[in-house]
mmCIF file of C-alpha atoms in Angstrom:
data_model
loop_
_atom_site.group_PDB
_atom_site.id
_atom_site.type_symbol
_atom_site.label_atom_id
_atom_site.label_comp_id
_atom_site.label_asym_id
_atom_site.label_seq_id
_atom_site.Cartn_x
_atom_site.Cartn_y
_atom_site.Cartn_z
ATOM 1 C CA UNK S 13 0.000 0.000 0.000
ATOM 2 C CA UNK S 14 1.450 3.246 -1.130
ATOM 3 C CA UNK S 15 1.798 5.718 1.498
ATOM 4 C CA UNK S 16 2.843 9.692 1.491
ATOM 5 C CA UNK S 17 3.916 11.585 4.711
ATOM 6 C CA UNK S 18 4.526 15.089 5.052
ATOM 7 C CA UNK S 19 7.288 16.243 7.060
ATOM 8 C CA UNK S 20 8.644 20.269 7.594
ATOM 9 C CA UNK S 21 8.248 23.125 9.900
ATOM 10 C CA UNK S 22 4.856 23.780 11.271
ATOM 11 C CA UNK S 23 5.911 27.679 11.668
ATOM 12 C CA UNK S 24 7.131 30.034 9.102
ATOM 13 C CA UNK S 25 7.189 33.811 9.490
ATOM 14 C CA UNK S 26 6.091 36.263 7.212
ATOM 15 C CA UNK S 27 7.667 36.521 4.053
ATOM 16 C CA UNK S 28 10.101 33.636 4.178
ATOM 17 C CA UNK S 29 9.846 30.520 2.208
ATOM 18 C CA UNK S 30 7.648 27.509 3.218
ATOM 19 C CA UNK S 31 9.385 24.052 2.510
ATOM 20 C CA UNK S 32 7.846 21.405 2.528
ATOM 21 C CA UNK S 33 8.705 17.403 1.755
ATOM 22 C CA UNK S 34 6.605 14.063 0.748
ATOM 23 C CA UNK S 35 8.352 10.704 1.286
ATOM 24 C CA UNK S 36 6.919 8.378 -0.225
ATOM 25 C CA UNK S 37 7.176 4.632 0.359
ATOM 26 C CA UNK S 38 5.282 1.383 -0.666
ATOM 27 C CA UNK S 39 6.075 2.258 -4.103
ATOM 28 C CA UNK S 40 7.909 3.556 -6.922
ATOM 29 C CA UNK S 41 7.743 7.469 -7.522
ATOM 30 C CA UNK S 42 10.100 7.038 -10.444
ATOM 31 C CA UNK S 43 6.770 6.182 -12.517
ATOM 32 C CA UNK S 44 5.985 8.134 -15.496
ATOM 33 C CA UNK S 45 2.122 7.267 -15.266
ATOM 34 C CA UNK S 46 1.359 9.818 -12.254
ATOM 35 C CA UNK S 47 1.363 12.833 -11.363
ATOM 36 C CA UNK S 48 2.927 14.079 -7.379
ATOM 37 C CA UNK S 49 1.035 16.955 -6.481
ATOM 38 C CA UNK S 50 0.495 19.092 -3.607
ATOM 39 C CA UNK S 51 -2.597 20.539 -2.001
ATOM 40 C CA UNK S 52 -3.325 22.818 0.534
ATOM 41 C CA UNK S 53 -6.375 23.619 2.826
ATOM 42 C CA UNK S 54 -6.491 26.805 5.023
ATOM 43 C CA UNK S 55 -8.786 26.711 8.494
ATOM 44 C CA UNK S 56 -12.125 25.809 7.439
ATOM 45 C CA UNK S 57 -12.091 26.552 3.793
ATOM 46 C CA UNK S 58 -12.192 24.674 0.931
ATOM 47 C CA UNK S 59 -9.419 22.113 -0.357
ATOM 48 C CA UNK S 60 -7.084 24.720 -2.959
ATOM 49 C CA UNK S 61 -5.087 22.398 -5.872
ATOM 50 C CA UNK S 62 -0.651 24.183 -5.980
ATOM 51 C CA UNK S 63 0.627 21.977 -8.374
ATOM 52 C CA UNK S 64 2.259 18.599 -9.368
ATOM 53 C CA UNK S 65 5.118 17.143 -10.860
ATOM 54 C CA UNK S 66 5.389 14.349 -13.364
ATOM 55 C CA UNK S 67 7.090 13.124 -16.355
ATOM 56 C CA UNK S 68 10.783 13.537 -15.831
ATOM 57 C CA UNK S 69 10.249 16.617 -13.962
ATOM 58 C CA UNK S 70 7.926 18.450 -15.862
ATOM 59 C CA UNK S 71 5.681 20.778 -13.204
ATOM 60 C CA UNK S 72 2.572 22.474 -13.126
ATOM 61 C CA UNK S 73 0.749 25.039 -11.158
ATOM 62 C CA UNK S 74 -2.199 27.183 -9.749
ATOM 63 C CA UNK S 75 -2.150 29.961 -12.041
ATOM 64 C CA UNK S 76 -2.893 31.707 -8.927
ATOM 65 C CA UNK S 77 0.258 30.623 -6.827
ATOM 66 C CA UNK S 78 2.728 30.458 -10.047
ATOM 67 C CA UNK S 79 4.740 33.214 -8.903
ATOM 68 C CA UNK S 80 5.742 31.854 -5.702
ATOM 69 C CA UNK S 81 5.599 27.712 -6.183
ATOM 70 C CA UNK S 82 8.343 25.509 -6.760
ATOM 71 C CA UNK S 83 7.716 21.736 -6.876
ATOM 72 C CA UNK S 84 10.782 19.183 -7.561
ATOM 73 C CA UNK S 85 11.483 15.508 -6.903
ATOM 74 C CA UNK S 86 14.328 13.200 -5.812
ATOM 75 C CA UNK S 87 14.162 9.986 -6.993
ATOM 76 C CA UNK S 88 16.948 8.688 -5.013
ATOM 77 C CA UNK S 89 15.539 9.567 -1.667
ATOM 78 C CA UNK S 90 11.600 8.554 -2.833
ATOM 79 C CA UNK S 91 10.651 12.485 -1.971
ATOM 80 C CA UNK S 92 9.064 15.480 -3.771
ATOM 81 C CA UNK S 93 9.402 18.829 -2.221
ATOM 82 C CA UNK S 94 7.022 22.416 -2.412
ATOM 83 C CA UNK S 95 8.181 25.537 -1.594
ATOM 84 C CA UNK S 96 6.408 28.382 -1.740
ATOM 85 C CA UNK S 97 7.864 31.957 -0.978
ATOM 86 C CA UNK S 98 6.584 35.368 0.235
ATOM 87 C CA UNK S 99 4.757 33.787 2.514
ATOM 88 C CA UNK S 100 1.551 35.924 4.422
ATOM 89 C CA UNK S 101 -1.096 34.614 6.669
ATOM 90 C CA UNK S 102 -3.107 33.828 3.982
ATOM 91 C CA UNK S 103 -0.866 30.842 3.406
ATOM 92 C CA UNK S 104 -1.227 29.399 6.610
ATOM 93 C CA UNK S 105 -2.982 26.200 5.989
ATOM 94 C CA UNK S 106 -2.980 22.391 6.429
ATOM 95 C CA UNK S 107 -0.770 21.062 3.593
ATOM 96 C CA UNK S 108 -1.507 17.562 1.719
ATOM 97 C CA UNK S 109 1.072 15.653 -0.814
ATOM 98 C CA UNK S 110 -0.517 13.303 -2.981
ATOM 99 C CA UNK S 111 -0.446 10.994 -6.086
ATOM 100 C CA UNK S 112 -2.459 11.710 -8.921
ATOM 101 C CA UNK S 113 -3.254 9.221 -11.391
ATOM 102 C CA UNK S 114 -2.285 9.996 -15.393
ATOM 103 C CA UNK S 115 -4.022 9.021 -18.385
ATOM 104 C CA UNK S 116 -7.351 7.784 -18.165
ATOM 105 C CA UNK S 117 -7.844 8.295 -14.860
ATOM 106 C CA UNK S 118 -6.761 11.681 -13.436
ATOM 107 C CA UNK S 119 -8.033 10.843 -9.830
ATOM 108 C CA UNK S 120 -5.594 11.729 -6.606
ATOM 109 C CA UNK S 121 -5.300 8.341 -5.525
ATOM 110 C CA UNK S 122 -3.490 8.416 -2.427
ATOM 111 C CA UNK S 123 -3.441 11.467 0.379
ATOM 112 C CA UNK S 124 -0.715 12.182 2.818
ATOM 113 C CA UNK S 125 -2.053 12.845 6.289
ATOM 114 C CA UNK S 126 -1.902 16.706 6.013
ATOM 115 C CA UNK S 127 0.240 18.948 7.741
ATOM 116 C CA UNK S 128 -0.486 22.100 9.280
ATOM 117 C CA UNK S 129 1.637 25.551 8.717
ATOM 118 C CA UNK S 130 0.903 28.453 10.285
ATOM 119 C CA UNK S 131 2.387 31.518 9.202
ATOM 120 C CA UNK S 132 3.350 33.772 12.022
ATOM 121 C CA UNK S 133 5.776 36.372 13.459
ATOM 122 C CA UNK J 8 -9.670 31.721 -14.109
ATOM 123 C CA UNK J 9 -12.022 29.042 -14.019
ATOM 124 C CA UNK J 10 -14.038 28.942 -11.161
ATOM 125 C CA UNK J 11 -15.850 25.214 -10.287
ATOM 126 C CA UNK J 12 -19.046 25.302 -8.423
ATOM 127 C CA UNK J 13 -20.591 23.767 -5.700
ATOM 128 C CA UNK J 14 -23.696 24.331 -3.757
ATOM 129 C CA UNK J 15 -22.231 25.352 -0.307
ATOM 130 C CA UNK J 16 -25.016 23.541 1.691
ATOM 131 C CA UNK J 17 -27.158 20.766 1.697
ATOM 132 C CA UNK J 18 -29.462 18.660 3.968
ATOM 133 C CA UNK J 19 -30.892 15.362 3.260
ATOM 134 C CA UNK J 20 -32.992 13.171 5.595
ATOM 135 C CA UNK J 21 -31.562 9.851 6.557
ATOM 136 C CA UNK J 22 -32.824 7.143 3.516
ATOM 137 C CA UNK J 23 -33.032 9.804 1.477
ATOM 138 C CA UNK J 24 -31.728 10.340 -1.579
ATOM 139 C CA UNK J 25 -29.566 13.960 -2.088
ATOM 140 C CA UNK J 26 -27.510 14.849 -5.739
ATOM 141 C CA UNK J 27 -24.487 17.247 -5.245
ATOM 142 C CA UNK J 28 -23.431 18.952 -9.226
ATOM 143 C CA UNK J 29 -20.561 20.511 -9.764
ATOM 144 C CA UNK J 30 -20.560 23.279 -12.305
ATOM 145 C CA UNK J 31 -18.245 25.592 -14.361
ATOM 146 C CA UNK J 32 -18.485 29.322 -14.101
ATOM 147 C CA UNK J 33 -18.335 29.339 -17.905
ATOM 148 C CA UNK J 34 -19.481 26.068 -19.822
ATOM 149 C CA UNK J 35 -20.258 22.902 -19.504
ATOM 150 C CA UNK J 36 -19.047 19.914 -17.332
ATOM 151 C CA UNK J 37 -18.446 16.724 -19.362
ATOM 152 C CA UNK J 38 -16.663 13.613 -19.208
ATOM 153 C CA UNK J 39 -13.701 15.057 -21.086
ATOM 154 C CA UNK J 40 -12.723 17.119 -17.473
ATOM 155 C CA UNK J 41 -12.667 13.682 -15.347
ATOM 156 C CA UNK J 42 -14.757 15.004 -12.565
ATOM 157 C CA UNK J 43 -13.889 13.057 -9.405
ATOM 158 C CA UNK J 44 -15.649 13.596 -6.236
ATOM 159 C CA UNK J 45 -13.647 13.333 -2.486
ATOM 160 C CA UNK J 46 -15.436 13.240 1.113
ATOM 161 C CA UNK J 47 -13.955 14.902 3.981
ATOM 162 C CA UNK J 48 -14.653 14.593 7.410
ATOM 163 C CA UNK J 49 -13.543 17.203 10.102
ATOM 164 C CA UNK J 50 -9.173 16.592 10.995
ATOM 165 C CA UNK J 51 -8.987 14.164 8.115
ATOM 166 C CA UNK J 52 -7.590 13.799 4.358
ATOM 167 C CA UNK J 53 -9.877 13.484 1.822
ATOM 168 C CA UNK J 54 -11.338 10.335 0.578
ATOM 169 C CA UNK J 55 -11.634 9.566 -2.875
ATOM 170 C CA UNK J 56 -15.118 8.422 -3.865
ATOM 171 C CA UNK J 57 -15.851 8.539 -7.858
ATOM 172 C CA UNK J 58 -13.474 9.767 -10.461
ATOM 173 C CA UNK J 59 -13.813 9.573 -14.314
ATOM 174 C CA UNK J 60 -17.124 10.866 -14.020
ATOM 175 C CA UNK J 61 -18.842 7.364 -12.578
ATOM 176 C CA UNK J 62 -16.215 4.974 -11.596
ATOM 177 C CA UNK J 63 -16.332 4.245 -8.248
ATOM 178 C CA UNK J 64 -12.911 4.264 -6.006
ATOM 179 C CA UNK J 65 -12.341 0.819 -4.356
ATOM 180 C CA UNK J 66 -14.144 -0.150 -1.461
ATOM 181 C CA UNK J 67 -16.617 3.064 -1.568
ATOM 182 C CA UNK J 68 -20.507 1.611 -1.255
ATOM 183 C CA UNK J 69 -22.699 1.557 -4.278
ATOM 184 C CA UNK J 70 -24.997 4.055 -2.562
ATOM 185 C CA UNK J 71 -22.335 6.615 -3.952
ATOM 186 C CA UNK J 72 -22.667 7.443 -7.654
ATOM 187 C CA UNK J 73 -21.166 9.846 -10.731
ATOM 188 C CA UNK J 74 -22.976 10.968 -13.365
ATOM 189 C CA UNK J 75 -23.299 13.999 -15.739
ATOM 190 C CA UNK J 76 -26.105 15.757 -15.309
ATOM 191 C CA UNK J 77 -27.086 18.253 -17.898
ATOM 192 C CA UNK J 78 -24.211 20.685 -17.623
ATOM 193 C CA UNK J 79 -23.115 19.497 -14.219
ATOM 194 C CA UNK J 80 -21.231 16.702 -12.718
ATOM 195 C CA UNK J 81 -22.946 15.031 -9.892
ATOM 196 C CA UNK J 82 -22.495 13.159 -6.860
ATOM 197 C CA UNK J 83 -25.744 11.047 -6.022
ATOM 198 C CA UNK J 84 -26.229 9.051 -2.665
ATOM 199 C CA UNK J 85 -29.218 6.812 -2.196
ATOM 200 C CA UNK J 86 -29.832 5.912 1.277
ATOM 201 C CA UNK J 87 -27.894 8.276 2.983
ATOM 202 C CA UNK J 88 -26.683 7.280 6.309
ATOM 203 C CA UNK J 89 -25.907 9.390 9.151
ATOM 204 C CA UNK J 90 -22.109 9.153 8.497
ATOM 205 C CA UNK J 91 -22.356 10.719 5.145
ATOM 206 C CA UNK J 92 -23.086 13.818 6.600
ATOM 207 C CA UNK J 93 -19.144 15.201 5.726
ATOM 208 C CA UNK J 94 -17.784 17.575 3.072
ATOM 209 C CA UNK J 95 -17.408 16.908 -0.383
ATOM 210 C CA UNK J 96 -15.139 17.901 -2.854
ATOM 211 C CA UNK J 97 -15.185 17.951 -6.648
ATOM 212 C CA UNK J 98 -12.334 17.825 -8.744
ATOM 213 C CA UNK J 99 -11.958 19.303 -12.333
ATOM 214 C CA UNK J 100 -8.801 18.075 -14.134
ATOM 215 C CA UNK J 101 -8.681 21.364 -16.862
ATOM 216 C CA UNK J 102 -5.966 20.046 -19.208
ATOM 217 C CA UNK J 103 -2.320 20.221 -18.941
ATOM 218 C CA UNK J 104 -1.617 18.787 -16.046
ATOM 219 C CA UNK J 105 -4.160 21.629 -14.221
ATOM 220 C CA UNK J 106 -6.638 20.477 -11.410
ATOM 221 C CA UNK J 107 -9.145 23.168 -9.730
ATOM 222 C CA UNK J 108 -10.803 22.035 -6.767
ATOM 223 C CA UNK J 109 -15.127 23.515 -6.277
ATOM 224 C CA UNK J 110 -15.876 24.904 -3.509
ATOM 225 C CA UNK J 111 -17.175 22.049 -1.389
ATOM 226 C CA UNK J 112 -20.957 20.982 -0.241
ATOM 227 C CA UNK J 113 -21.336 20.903 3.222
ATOM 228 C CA UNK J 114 -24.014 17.511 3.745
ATOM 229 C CA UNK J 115 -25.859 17.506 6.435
ATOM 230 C CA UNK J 116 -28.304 14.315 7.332
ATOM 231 C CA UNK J 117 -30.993 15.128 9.861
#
C-alpha cells in the first residue's frame, strides 16, 4: 500500500519561504504514469489544488500561486518537495502531498495525512 | 480563471436520496474534465469516492454514484446514512496537467 507523509516546519514567518517534503514509500515514484502533487487547505475553507510534478520533472501550477511555487522531486531519496515563498497569513494552511493518477484516470489516488503551517511572526 | 461550483449547503434526511453537481463558471461539465468527487470529514484527508465521471474508487458503497447531469457533474447518494453527513469535494482536471478544486458541499443528514 502506497503511502505519502509530510514532514517540515509547522511555523514560518512572514515573508520567508515555506518548505515542505513528501516521502513516499510502498512504491515507486520514479513512474511516469502519475502525477505528485500538492494541495493545501487553510482553516475551514475549501481544499485549494498548488501543483504537481510528473514526467521527468515536468511541473505544473495554480495559475494563482505560479509566482511563488516551486515543486521538484528526488528519486533517489523517494521524496518530492514544495516551496512556496513570500509567505503571508493567507498561506497558513494544512498542507496535503498526494499521487495523482495519469491518463485515463486523473483521480488523486493516495493522500498524505496533512500537515499544518501556520504563518506567524 | 475558471471557477468550479458547488452548492455550499445541503441537507438530506436519513434514507433519502440527495444529488451534489458541480458546475463551471463558464461552460459545460463533461466527461472530457474527469470530474472526481472526495469526502472529507472534520481533521482528516480526503477520501476519494468517484473519479472519471462514474467509476467508483475501491471499497466506496454503491450508494455513492457519478454521473453527468445536464451541464453538471454530480455526486448522487441513495440511502444516505448518518455518516455521510461530511464535506465533499469535486475535482476538475482542466488540461495540462491543471486540477481546480469547487468549492465544497457541506451535507448535512438530519
Amino acid at each position: 500500500q502506497l503511502q505519502l507523509q509530510e514532514s517540515g516546519p509547522g511555523l514560518v514567518k512572514p515573508s520567508e519561504t515555506l518548505s515542505l517534503t513528501c516521502t513516499v514509500s510502498g512504491g515507486s515514484i520514479s513512474s511516469s504514469s502519475y502525477y505528485w502533487g500538492w494541495i493545501r487547505q487553510p482553516p475551514g475553507k475549501g481544499l485549494e489544488w498548488i501543483g504537481s510534478i510528473c514526467c521527468g520533472g515536468s511541473t505544473y501550477y495554480n495559475p494563482s500561486l505560479k509566482s511563488r511555487v516551486t515543486i521538484s522531486v528526488d528519486t533517489s531519496k523517494s521524496q518530492f518537495s514544495l516551496k512556496l515563498s513570500s509567505v503571508t497569513a493567507a498561506d497558513t494552511a494544512v498542507y496535503y502531498c498526494a499521487r495523482i493518477g495519469g491518463s485515463g484516470s486523473y483521480r488523486i489516488q493516495y493522500w498524505g495525512q496533512g500537515t499544518l503551517v501556520i504563518v506567524s511572526s | 480563471q475558471t471557477v468550479v461550483t458547488q452548492e455550499p449547503s445541503f441537507s438530506v434526511s436519513p434514507g433519502g436520496t440527495v444529488t451534489l453537481t458541480c458546475g463551471l463558471s463558464s461552460g459545460s461539465v463533461s466527461t472530457s474534465y474527469y470530474p472526481s468527487w472526495y469526502q472529507q470529514t472534520p481533521g482528516q484527508a480526503p477520501r476519494t469516492l468517484i473519479y472519471s465521471t462514474n467509476s467508483r474508487s475501491s471499497g466506496v458503497p454503491d450508494r455513492f454514484s457519478g454521473s453527468i447531469l445536464g451541464n453538471k457533474a454530480a455526486l448522487t447518494i441513495t440511502g444516505a446514512q448518518a455518516d455521510d453527513e461530511s464535506d465533499y469535494y469535486c475535482v476538475l482536471y482542466m488540461g495540462s496537467g491543471i486540477w481546480v478544486f469547487g468549492g465544497g458541499t457541506k451535507l448535512t443528514v438530519l
